[in-house]
Short mmCIF file of C-alpha atoms and ligand atoms in Angstrom, two decimals:
data_model
loop_
_atom_site.label_atom_id
_atom_site.label_comp_id
_atom_site.label_asym_id
_atom_site.label_seq_id
_atom_site.Cartn_x
_atom_site.Cartn_y
_atom_site.Cartn_z
CA MET A 1 -63.87 -0.39 -7.54
CA PRO A 2 -61.32 -1.95 -9.88
CA LEU A 3 -58.27 0.20 -10.50
CA PRO A 4 -57.96 1.60 -14.03
CA ILE A 5 -55.67 -0.53 -16.18
CA PRO A 6 -52.48 1.49 -16.61
CA ALA A 7 -51.62 2.25 -20.23
CA PRO A 8 -48.73 0.11 -21.45
CA TYR A 9 -45.44 1.93 -20.90
CA ARG A 10 -44.18 3.92 -23.90
CA GLY A 11 -40.96 5.85 -23.51
CA ARG A 12 -38.73 7.70 -25.93
CA PHE A 13 -35.35 9.24 -26.57
CA ALA A 14 -35.64 12.44 -28.59
CA PRO A 15 -32.27 13.84 -29.66
CA SER A 16 -31.87 17.11 -31.54
CA PRO A 17 -29.30 16.76 -34.33
CA THR A 18 -27.18 19.64 -33.06
CA GLY A 19 -24.00 17.55 -32.76
CA ASP A 20 -22.75 14.02 -32.28
CA LEU A 21 -23.99 11.88 -29.42
CA HIS A 22 -22.11 12.97 -26.30
CA PHE A 23 -22.03 11.47 -22.86
CA GLY A 24 -25.04 13.44 -21.57
CA SER A 25 -27.17 12.27 -24.46
CA LEU A 26 -25.97 8.69 -24.04
CA LEU A 27 -27.05 8.90 -20.40
CA ALA A 28 -30.55 10.03 -21.45
CA ALA A 29 -30.73 7.34 -24.14
CA PHE A 30 -29.53 4.52 -21.87
CA GLY A 31 -31.57 5.73 -18.85
CA SER A 32 -34.79 6.00 -20.84
CA TRP A 33 -34.10 2.60 -22.46
CA LEU A 34 -33.45 0.97 -19.05
CA LEU A 35 -36.64 2.37 -17.52
CA ALA A 36 -38.68 1.26 -20.54
CA ARG A 37 -37.19 -2.25 -20.46
CA HIS A 38 -37.66 -2.44 -16.69
CA ALA A 39 -41.38 -1.79 -17.25
CA ASP A 40 -41.52 -4.28 -20.18
CA GLY A 41 -42.48 -1.29 -22.25
CA THR A 42 -41.80 0.15 -25.68
CA TRP A 43 -38.88 2.48 -26.36
CA LEU A 44 -38.91 4.88 -29.31
CA VAL A 45 -36.38 7.16 -30.94
CA ARG A 46 -37.62 10.49 -32.30
CA VAL A 47 -35.38 12.89 -34.20
CA GLU A 48 -36.20 16.45 -33.13
CA ASP A 49 -35.03 18.24 -36.25
CA VAL A 50 -37.19 21.36 -36.15
CA ASP A 51 -34.39 23.88 -35.68
CA PRO A 52 -32.46 24.07 -38.99
CA PRO A 53 -30.19 26.94 -37.86
CA ARG A 54 -28.85 24.78 -35.00
CA GLU A 55 -28.67 21.57 -36.99
CA VAL A 56 -25.24 20.14 -37.80
CA ALA A 57 -24.93 18.41 -41.16
CA GLY A 58 -24.77 14.63 -40.81
CA ALA A 59 -25.31 14.73 -37.02
CA SER A 60 -28.63 12.92 -37.10
CA GLN A 61 -27.20 10.04 -39.10
CA ARG A 62 -24.20 9.80 -36.80
CA GLN A 63 -26.37 9.92 -33.66
CA LEU A 64 -28.53 7.09 -34.98
CA GLN A 65 -25.47 5.05 -35.97
CA ALA A 66 -24.03 5.60 -32.49
CA LEU A 67 -27.27 4.39 -30.87
CA MET A 68 -27.06 1.24 -33.00
CA ALA A 69 -23.47 0.69 -31.90
CA PHE A 70 -24.65 0.99 -28.28
CA GLY A 71 -27.33 -1.62 -28.96
CA LEU A 72 -30.17 0.85 -28.32
CA HIS A 73 -32.69 0.15 -31.07
CA SER A 74 -36.04 1.91 -31.46
CA ASP A 75 -38.92 -0.55 -31.11
CA GLU A 76 -40.88 1.27 -33.82
CA ALA A 77 -39.98 3.23 -36.95
CA ILE A 78 -37.93 6.33 -36.12
CA VAL A 79 -39.98 9.51 -36.41
CA HIS A 80 -38.53 12.79 -37.75
CA GLN A 81 -40.17 15.99 -36.57
CA SER A 82 -39.20 17.77 -39.80
CA LEU A 83 -41.81 15.60 -41.56
CA ARG A 84 -44.61 16.28 -39.10
CA SER A 85 -45.44 19.94 -39.72
CA ASP A 86 -49.07 19.08 -40.49
CA LEU A 87 -49.58 17.88 -36.93
CA TYR A 88 -48.03 21.00 -35.42
CA GLU A 89 -49.97 23.26 -37.78
CA ALA A 90 -53.26 21.59 -36.81
CA ALA A 91 -52.53 22.07 -33.11
CA LEU A 92 -51.47 25.68 -33.65
CA GLN A 93 -54.56 26.53 -35.68
CA ARG A 94 -56.75 25.03 -33.00
CA LEU A 95 -55.04 27.05 -30.27
CA LEU A 96 -55.43 30.24 -32.34
CA ARG A 97 -59.08 29.48 -33.08
CA GLU A 98 -59.85 28.82 -29.43
CA GLY A 99 -58.10 32.00 -28.31
CA HIS A 100 -55.30 30.24 -26.42
CA ALA A 101 -52.63 31.44 -28.83
CA PHE A 102 -51.94 34.82 -30.41
CA GLU A 103 -49.63 36.48 -32.90
CA CYS A 104 -46.89 38.47 -31.23
CA HIS A 105 -44.72 41.20 -32.74
CA CYS A 106 -42.50 41.72 -29.69
CA SER A 107 -38.78 41.46 -30.25
CA ARG A 108 -36.20 40.28 -27.76
CA SER A 109 -35.26 43.88 -27.01
CA ASP A 110 -38.94 44.81 -26.47
CA LEU A 111 -39.02 42.15 -23.74
CA ALA A 112 -35.65 42.97 -22.19
CA ALA A 113 -37.29 45.14 -19.54
CA SER A 114 -39.30 42.15 -18.31
CA ALA A 115 -36.30 39.76 -18.50
CA GLY A 116 -37.81 38.07 -21.55
CA VAL A 117 -41.07 37.21 -19.77
CA HIS A 118 -44.05 38.07 -21.99
CA ARG A 119 -47.27 39.14 -20.27
CA HIS A 120 -48.67 41.56 -22.88
CA CYS A 121 -47.48 42.74 -26.24
CA VAL A 122 -45.17 45.74 -25.97
CA ALA A 123 -43.88 45.69 -29.56
CA LYS A 124 -42.56 48.98 -30.83
CA SER A 125 -43.21 47.96 -34.42
CA ARG A 126 -45.07 45.29 -36.33
CA ARG A 127 -43.08 42.56 -38.07
CA PRO A 128 -44.10 40.85 -41.27
CA ASP A 129 -43.55 37.46 -39.66
CA PRO A 130 -44.92 37.54 -36.11
CA ALA A 131 -44.25 34.72 -33.69
CA VAL A 132 -47.18 32.81 -32.19
CA ARG A 133 -47.29 32.51 -28.41
CA LEU A 134 -49.43 30.53 -25.97
CA ARG A 135 -51.31 32.73 -23.54
CA VAL A 136 -50.50 31.70 -19.95
CA PRO A 137 -53.07 33.17 -17.55
CA ASP A 138 -51.89 34.83 -14.34
CA GLY A 139 -51.47 32.38 -11.50
CA THR A 140 -50.83 29.33 -13.73
CA THR A 141 -48.86 27.22 -11.29
CA ILE A 142 -48.07 23.69 -12.42
CA THR A 143 -47.08 21.03 -9.92
CA PHE A 144 -45.88 17.56 -10.85
CA ASP A 145 -44.21 14.62 -9.24
CA ASP A 146 -40.94 13.83 -10.98
CA GLY A 147 -39.92 10.16 -10.79
CA VAL A 148 -36.33 11.09 -9.94
CA ARG A 149 -36.50 14.62 -8.51
CA GLY A 150 -39.72 14.45 -6.50
CA THR A 151 -42.36 17.18 -6.32
CA GLN A 152 -41.77 20.18 -8.58
CA ALA A 153 -43.76 23.40 -8.92
CA GLN A 154 -43.47 26.40 -11.19
CA ASP A 155 -45.59 29.52 -11.67
CA VAL A 156 -45.41 29.44 -15.47
CA SER A 157 -47.06 32.84 -15.88
CA ARG A 158 -44.52 34.56 -13.66
CA GLU A 159 -41.35 32.59 -14.37
CA VAL A 160 -41.81 31.92 -18.09
CA GLY A 161 -44.75 33.98 -19.35
CA ASP A 162 -46.59 33.52 -22.63
CA PHE A 163 -44.28 31.19 -24.55
CA VAL A 164 -43.50 30.79 -28.21
CA LEU A 165 -45.15 28.03 -30.24
CA ARG A 166 -43.96 29.13 -33.66
CA ARG A 167 -40.94 31.34 -33.98
CA ALA A 168 -40.85 34.56 -35.98
CA GLU A 169 -38.67 32.85 -38.62
CA GLY A 170 -41.48 30.30 -39.03
CA TYR A 171 -39.79 27.39 -37.24
CA TRP A 172 -41.77 25.27 -34.80
CA ALA A 173 -40.83 25.78 -31.17
CA TYR A 174 -39.53 22.73 -29.31
CA GLN A 175 -42.33 23.10 -26.70
CA LEU A 176 -45.11 22.71 -29.26
CA ALA A 177 -43.49 19.92 -31.27
CA VAL A 178 -42.57 17.87 -28.19
CA VAL A 179 -46.06 18.09 -26.68
CA VAL A 180 -47.84 17.26 -29.93
CA ASP A 181 -45.54 14.29 -30.58
CA ASP A 182 -45.56 12.90 -27.05
CA GLY A 183 -49.36 12.98 -27.37
CA ALA A 184 -49.52 11.58 -30.91
CA GLN A 185 -47.10 8.77 -30.07
CA GLY A 186 -48.93 7.86 -26.87
CA ILE A 187 -45.85 8.43 -24.71
CA THR A 188 -46.62 7.50 -21.10
CA ASP A 189 -43.16 8.19 -19.65
CA VAL A 190 -40.79 11.00 -20.52
CA VAL A 191 -37.27 10.29 -19.26
CA ARG A 192 -34.63 12.88 -20.18
CA GLY A 193 -31.87 15.10 -18.82
CA ALA A 194 -32.40 17.51 -15.94
CA ASP A 195 -31.70 20.44 -18.28
CA LEU A 196 -35.33 20.04 -19.42
CA LEU A 197 -36.84 19.95 -15.93
CA ASP A 198 -37.93 23.58 -16.14
CA SER A 199 -39.58 23.06 -19.55
CA THR A 200 -41.88 20.44 -18.08
CA PRO A 201 -44.47 22.77 -16.46
CA ARG A 202 -44.86 24.56 -19.83
CA GLN A 203 -45.40 21.23 -21.53
CA ILE A 204 -47.94 20.08 -18.95
CA TYR A 205 -49.84 23.34 -19.30
CA LEU A 206 -49.91 22.98 -23.09
CA GLN A 207 -51.08 19.36 -22.77
CA ARG A 208 -53.98 20.55 -20.64
CA VAL A 209 -54.96 23.24 -23.12
CA LEU A 210 -54.83 20.72 -25.98
CA GLY A 211 -56.71 18.08 -23.96
CA LEU A 212 -53.77 15.65 -24.09
CA PRO A 213 -52.89 13.28 -21.24
CA THR A 214 -49.86 14.20 -19.13
CA PRO A 215 -47.16 11.51 -19.12
CA ARG A 216 -45.10 10.65 -16.07
CA TYR A 217 -41.77 12.52 -16.00
CA ALA A 218 -38.34 11.51 -14.76
CA HIS A 219 -35.34 13.80 -15.14
CA LEU A 220 -31.93 12.15 -15.04
CA PRO A 221 -29.01 13.93 -13.40
CA LEU A 222 -26.78 16.22 -15.40
CA VAL A 223 -23.24 14.99 -15.66
CA VAL A 224 -20.65 17.41 -14.36
CA ASP A 225 -16.88 17.25 -14.22
CA ALA A 226 -14.82 17.46 -11.04
CA ALA A 227 -14.98 21.27 -11.19
CA GLY A 228 -18.79 21.08 -11.24
CA ARG A 229 -19.03 22.20 -14.87
CA LYS A 230 -21.63 20.64 -17.13
CA LEU A 231 -19.95 18.22 -19.50
CA SER A 232 -21.29 20.24 -22.39
CA LYS A 233 -19.16 23.12 -21.12
CA SER A 234 -15.95 21.13 -20.89
CA ASP A 235 -13.81 19.08 -23.21
CA ALA A 236 -15.69 15.98 -22.09
CA ALA A 237 -18.49 17.11 -24.41
CA LEU A 238 -16.57 15.32 -27.12
CA PRO A 239 -18.62 12.62 -28.81
CA VAL A 240 -18.76 9.18 -27.27
CA ASP A 241 -16.87 6.69 -29.38
CA PRO A 242 -19.27 4.26 -31.06
CA ARG A 243 -16.27 2.03 -31.89
CA ALA A 244 -15.77 1.42 -28.17
CA PRO A 245 -19.28 1.21 -26.72
CA LEU A 246 -18.51 -0.85 -23.61
CA PRO A 247 -16.60 1.75 -21.54
CA ALA A 248 -19.18 4.43 -22.37
CA LEU A 249 -22.11 2.22 -21.39
CA GLN A 250 -20.30 1.21 -18.19
CA ALA A 251 -19.67 4.86 -17.33
CA ALA A 252 -23.32 5.74 -18.06
CA TRP A 253 -24.42 2.84 -15.85
CA LEU A 254 -22.35 4.21 -12.97
CA ALA A 255 -23.60 7.75 -13.55
CA LEU A 256 -27.12 6.35 -13.17
CA GLY A 257 -26.10 5.22 -9.68
CA GLN A 258 -26.23 1.52 -10.51
CA ALA A 259 -24.21 -1.28 -8.90
CA PRO A 260 -20.79 -1.56 -10.62
CA SER A 261 -20.67 -5.36 -10.29
CA VAL A 262 -23.64 -5.80 -12.68
CA VAL A 263 -21.68 -4.67 -15.73
CA ALA A 264 -18.08 -5.25 -14.62
CA GLY A 265 -15.98 -7.37 -16.94
CA VAL A 266 -18.59 -7.98 -19.63
CA ALA A 267 -17.16 -8.70 -23.06
CA ASP A 268 -19.80 -7.41 -25.45
CA VAL A 269 -22.72 -5.01 -25.78
CA PRO A 270 -25.57 -7.59 -25.87
CA THR A 271 -24.31 -9.16 -22.63
CA LEU A 272 -23.92 -5.77 -20.97
CA LEU A 273 -27.45 -4.72 -21.97
CA ALA A 274 -28.96 -8.04 -20.84
CA GLN A 275 -27.23 -7.83 -17.45
CA ALA A 276 -28.06 -4.13 -17.11
CA ARG A 277 -31.67 -4.84 -17.87
CA SER A 278 -31.99 -7.49 -15.18
CA GLY A 279 -29.81 -5.72 -12.60
CA PHE A 280 -31.30 -2.23 -13.01
CA ASP A 281 -32.70 -0.57 -9.89
CA PRO A 282 -34.53 2.70 -10.68
CA SER A 283 -34.49 3.72 -7.01
CA ARG A 284 -30.68 4.08 -7.23
CA ILE A 285 -30.83 6.93 -9.79
CA PRO A 286 -29.43 9.99 -7.98
CA GLY A 287 -32.12 12.55 -7.19
CA THR A 288 -29.56 15.28 -6.68
CA GLY A 289 -29.84 16.76 -10.18
CA ARG A 290 -26.18 16.25 -11.00
CA VAL A 291 -23.57 13.54 -10.84
CA GLU A 292 -19.86 13.92 -11.12
CA LEU A 293 -18.19 11.79 -13.70
CA ALA A 294 -14.60 11.29 -12.68
CA ALA A 295 -14.11 8.88 -15.57
CA ALA A 296 -14.60 11.74 -17.99
CA HIS A 297 -11.11 12.83 -17.16
CA ASN A 298 -9.32 9.95 -18.72
CA ASN A 299 -11.60 10.21 -21.75
CA ALA A 300 -11.45 6.44 -22.04
CA PHE A 301 -14.73 6.26 -23.86
CA ILE A 302 -14.61 9.51 -25.72
CA PHE A 303 -13.42 10.07 -29.26
CA ALA A 304 -9.88 11.31 -29.49
CA PRO A 305 -10.19 14.80 -30.97
N1 LIG B 1 -34.71 17.28 -28.32
C1 LIG B 1 -34.39 17.63 -26.97
C2 LIG B 1 -32.90 17.67 -26.78
O1 LIG B 1 -32.17 17.00 -27.46
C3 LIG B 1 -34.95 16.67 -25.95
C4 LIG B 1 -36.40 16.64 -25.95
C5 LIG B 1 -37.03 15.81 -24.86
O2 LIG B 1 -36.49 14.77 -24.45
O3 LIG B 1 -38.12 16.21 -24.44
O4 LIG B 1 -32.43 18.37 -25.93
#
């Protein structure tokens, strides 16, 4: 029997505009771009601006300008989640209609006794603006093969519980928006930071309920400093400097476990990207979940505060 023709590769980088582009986000952008280019695929940028309380004014614009300075251009028009409510609403209504989703009046304190895991409503009072949650049946264990981290499994019902699709304040939850958009944009490969590894089983479960295909997943290592702290917890969370893209791209290349000689001594961004593209070896990406970035200490590529 002939093998099915694999769908053409479509990857994406999906930043939330909660601050300027920092080294961890550059790593996700560059890593997802490299894997897409390696597969002769398409690479998209999607702005995940569905959380107004966490949004920082001007951050989206500055993130997009930084990506341009790093030579990482979306192959198609950039999509903004804030303009796609109709899609999320349609998915939510369908889930409610089919009995997969339900309105929930529980507050955080109602769920404190179960460590935030929702299995049934225990609300002490009704709220005017209930959240909407996805029902996760007992024993919902999701297993997937991560391209970087290998086989992963999670009992979503036990470890996460029924999860929020629309928040009580009316905002769309990341989990719903990301699944609807990865489906609507035909994403075949999700490449992102390891901080989202434990969201993936939820997303796969939601894809199944919505009848959407499950993309391949690859979670890039988190960057830590010499003390083992996430960069976002240290002063190295300062924005990368778009005026000096070469050292940042070189540091990201090394953090992705790639051969230093490929990008050593290059004089400009187009040359670096061309050499990176041809010299990239996905099997070198560390599967350890974290990489230490010694270079973060001299802040060579980071904005002076
Ligand atoms: N918007 C998410 C973030 O910036 C990433 C979403 C994703 O790649 O799935 O953390």
